[in-house]
Short mmCIF file of C-alpha atoms in Angstrom, two decimals:
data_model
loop_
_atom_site.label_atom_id
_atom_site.label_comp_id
_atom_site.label_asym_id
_atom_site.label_seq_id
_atom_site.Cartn_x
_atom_site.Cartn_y
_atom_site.Cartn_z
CA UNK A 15 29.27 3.03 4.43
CA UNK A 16 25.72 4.17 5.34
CA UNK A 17 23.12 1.73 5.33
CA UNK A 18 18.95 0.97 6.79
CA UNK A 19 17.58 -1.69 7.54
CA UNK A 20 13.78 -2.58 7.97
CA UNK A 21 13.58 -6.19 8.52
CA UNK A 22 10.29 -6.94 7.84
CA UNK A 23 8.58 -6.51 4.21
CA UNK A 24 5.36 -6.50 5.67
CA UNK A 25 3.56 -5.60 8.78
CA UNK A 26 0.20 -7.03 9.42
CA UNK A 27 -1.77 -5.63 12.54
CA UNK A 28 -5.29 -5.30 13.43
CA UNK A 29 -7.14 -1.45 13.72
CA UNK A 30 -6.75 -0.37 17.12
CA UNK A 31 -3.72 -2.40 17.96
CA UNK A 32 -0.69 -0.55 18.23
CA UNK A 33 1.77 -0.88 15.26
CA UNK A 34 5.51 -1.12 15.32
CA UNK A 35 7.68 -0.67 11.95
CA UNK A 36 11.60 -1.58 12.33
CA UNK A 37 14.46 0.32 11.33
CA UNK A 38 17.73 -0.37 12.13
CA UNK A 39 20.89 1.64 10.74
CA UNK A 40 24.87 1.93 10.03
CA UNK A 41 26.18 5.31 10.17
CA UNK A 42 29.70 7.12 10.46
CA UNK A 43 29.32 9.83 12.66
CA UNK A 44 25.66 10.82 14.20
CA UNK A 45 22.77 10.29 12.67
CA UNK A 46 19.45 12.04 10.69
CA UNK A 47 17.01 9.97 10.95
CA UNK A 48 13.98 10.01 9.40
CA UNK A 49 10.70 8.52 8.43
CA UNK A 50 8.08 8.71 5.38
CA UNK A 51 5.14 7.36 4.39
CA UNK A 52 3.85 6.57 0.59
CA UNK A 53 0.20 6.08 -0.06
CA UNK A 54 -0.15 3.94 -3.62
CA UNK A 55 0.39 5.98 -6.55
CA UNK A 56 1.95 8.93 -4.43
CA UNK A 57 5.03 10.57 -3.74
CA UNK A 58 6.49 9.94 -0.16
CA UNK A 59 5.31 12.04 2.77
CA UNK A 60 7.69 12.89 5.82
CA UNK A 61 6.39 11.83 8.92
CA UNK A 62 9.00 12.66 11.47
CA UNK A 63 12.90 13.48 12.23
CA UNK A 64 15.22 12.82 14.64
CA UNK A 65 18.48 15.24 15.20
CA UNK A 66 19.28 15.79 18.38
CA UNK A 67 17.53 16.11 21.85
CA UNK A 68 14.52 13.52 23.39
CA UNK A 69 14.71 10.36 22.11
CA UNK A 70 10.79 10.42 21.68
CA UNK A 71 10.21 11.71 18.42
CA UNK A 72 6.20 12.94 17.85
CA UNK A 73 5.37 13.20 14.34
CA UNK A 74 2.37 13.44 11.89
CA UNK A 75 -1.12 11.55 12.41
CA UNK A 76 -0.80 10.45 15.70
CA UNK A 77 3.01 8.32 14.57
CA UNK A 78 5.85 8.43 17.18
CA UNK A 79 9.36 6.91 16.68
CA UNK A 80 12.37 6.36 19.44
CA UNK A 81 15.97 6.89 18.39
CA UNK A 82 17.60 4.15 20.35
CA UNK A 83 21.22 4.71 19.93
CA UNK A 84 22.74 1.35 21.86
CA UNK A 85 20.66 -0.18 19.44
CA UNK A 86 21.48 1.74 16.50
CA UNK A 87 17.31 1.77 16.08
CA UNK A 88 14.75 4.21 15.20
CA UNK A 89 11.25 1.94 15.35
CA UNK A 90 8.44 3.63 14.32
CA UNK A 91 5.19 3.32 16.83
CA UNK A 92 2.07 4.79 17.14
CA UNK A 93 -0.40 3.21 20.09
CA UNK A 94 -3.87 2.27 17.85
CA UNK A 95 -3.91 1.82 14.26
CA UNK A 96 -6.27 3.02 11.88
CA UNK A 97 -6.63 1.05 8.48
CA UNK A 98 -6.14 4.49 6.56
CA UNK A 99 -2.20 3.91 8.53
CA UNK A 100 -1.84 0.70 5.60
CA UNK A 101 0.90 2.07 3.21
CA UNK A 102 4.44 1.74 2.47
CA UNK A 103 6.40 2.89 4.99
CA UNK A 104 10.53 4.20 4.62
CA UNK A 105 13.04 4.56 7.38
CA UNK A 106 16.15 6.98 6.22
CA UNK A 107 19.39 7.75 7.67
CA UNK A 108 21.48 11.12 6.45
CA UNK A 109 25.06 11.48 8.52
CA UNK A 110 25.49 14.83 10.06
CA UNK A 111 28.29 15.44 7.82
CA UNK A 112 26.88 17.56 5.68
CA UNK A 113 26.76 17.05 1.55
CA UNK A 114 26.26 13.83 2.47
CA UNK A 115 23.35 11.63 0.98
CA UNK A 116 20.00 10.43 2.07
CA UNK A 117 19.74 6.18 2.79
CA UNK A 118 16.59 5.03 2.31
CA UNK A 119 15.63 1.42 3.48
CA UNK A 120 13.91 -0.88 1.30
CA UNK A 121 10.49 -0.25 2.86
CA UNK A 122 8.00 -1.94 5.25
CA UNK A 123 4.58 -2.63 3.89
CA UNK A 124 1.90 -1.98 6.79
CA UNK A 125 -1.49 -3.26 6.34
CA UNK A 126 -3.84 -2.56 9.20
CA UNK A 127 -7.03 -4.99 9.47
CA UNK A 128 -10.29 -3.72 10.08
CA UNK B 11 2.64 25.69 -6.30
CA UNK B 12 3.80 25.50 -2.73
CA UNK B 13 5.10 21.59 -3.43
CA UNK B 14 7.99 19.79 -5.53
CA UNK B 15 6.28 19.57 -9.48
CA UNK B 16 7.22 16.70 -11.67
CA UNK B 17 5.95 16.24 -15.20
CA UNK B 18 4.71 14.29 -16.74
CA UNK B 19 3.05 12.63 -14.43
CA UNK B 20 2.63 9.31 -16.75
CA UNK B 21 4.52 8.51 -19.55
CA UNK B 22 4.30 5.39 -22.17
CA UNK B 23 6.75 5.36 -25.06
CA UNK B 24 8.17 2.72 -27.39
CA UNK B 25 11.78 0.99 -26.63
CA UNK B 26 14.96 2.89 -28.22
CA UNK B 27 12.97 6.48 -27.54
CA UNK B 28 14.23 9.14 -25.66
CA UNK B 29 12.18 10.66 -22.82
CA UNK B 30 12.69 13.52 -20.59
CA UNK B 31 11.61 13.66 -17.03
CA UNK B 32 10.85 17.11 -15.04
CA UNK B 33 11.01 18.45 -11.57
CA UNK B 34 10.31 21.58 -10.30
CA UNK B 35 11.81 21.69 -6.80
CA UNK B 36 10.32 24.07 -3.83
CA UNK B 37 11.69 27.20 -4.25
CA UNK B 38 14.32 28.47 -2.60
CA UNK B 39 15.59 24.76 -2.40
CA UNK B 40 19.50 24.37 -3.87
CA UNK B 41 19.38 20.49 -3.02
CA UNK B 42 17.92 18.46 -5.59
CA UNK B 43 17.74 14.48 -5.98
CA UNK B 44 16.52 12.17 -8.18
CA UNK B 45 15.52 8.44 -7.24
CA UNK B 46 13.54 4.97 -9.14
CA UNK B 47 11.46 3.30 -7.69
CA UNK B 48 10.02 -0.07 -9.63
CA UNK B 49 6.80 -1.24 -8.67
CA UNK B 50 6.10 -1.05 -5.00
CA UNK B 51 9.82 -1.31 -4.04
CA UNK B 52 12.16 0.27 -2.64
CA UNK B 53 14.04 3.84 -3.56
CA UNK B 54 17.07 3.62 -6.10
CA UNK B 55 19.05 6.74 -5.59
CA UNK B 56 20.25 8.49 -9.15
CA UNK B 57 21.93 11.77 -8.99
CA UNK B 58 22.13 14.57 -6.63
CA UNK B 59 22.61 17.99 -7.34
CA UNK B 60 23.68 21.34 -5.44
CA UNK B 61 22.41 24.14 -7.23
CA UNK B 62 23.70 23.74 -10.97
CA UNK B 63 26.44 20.39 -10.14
CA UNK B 64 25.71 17.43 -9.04
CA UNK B 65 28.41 16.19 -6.45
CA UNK B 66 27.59 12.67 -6.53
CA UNK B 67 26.33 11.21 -10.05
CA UNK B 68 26.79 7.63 -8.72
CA UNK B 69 23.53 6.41 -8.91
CA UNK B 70 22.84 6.83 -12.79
CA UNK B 71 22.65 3.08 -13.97
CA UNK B 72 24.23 3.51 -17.18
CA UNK B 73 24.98 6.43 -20.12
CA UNK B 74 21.74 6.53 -21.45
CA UNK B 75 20.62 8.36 -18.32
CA UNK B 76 22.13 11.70 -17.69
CA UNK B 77 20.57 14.88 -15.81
CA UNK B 78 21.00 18.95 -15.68
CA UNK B 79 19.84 21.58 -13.79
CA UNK B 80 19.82 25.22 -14.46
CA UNK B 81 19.16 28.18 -12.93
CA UNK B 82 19.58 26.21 -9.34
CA UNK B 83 15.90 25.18 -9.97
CA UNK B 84 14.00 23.06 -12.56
CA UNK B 85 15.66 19.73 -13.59
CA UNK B 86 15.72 17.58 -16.42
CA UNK B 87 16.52 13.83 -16.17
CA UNK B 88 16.82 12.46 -19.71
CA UNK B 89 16.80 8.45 -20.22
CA UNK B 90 18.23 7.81 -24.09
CA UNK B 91 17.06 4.43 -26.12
CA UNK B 92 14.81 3.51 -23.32
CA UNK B 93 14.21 -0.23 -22.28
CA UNK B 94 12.05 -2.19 -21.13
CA UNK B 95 13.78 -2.01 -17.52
CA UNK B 96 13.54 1.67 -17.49
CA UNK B 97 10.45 1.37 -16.79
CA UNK B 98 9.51 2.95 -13.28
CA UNK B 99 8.34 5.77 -11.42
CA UNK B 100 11.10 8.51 -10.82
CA UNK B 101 10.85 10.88 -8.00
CA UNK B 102 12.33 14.07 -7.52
CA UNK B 103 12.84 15.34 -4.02
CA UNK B 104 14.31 18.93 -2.85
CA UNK B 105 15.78 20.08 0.45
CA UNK B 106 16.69 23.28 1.88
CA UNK B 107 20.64 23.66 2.10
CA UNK B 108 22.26 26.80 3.08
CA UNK B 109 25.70 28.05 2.26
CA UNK B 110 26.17 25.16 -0.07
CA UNK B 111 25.23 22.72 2.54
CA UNK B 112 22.38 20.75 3.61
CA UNK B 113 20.30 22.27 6.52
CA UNK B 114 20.86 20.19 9.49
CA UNK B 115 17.00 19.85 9.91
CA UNK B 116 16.88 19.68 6.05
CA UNK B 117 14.07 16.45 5.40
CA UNK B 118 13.74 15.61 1.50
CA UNK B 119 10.34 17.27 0.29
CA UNK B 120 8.92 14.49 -2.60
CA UNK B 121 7.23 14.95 -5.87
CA UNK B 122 4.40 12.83 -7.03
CA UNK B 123 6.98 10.98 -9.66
CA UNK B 124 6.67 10.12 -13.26
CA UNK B 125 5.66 7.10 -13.66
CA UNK B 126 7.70 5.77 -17.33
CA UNK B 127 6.42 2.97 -19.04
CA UNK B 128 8.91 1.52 -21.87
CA UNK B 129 6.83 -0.71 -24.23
#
């Protein structure tokens, strides 16, 4: 069975600190991996994919994430944090068999201090 | 509109009341889901449809809920007798598939959800 994993409900960093949100995952097969972003009252965003090739994934405002598969891990990063960043944030995992569903993980809160 | 359209976008109604929940997908996009979400938590998965069927149903939490699509493009989640639990938002998502399957690149594009409120 497919599951995520973020292991920490919240995230609490300072602006202009780099940020790091967790995501760990089970998966038959290789992985989709993916990350959104929900502002309150909003529908989720996509931020960025992984399917294949560098490790280094760049995404939207400024976020990066690194598929680490060893570690079965696929942290999102990005180097200074703005307090606009402070959302819910999703890690999800889709195996590359397709038909298959979309795991979402239960969500990391990130506030960012000003 | 260029995005995934849900209506309505807040809805209150009385316990034991049927509602129905729409989403108007991206066009062009045969993959459809439904998820819950209650109150800043996480994402419940419902149903998932490809075009017109939905291949995996497994997520609907009881009979009152049930959902349809037609035409491979709007979609109608209806929750019967509503409770107090129902209450939630519900998102809609779409993704691009091709030849009956997902795109290998194919991210979930989100609605706004419909936020329910069962008094």
């Amino acid at each position: 069975a497919q599951s995520v994993a973020q292991p920490e409900d919240q995230v609490n960093v300072a602006e202009g600190n780099p940020l790091t949100v967790k995501c760990t995952y089970s998966v038959s097969g290789n992985p989709y991996l993916f990350w959104y972003v929900q502002y309150p009252n909003r529908g989720l965003q996509f931020l960025l994919k992984y399917i294949t090739g560098d490790n280094l994934v760049k995404g939207s405002y400024g976020f990066e994430a690194e598929f680490n598969k060893s570690q079965t891990s696929f942290h999102l990063k990005k180097p200074s944090a703005l307090v606009s960043d402070s959302a819910l944030y999703f890690c999800a995992v889709r195996p590359d068999n397709y038909g298959q569903n979309f795991v979402f993980g239960p969500g990391t809160r990130l506030s960012v201090l000003p | 509109g260029a995005g995934v359209s849900q209506s309505p976008s807040n809805k209150v109604t009385e316990k034991g009341k049927d509602v129905e929940l729409r989403c108007d997908p991206i066009s062009g996009h045969t993959a459809l889901y439904w998820y819950r979400q209650s109150l800043g938590q996480g994402l419940e998965f419902l149903i998932y449809f490809q075009g017109n069927s939905a291949p995996d149903k497994s997520g609907l939490p009881s009979d009152r809920f049930s959902a349809e699509r037609t035409g491979g493009s709007v979609s109608t989640l209806t929750i019967q007798r509503t409770q107090q639990e129902d209450s939630a938002v519900y998102l809609c998502a779409s993704s691009l598939a091709r030849g009956g399957k997902i795109s290998s690149t194919g991210e979930l594009f989100f609605g706004e959800g419909s936020r329910l409120t069962v008094l």
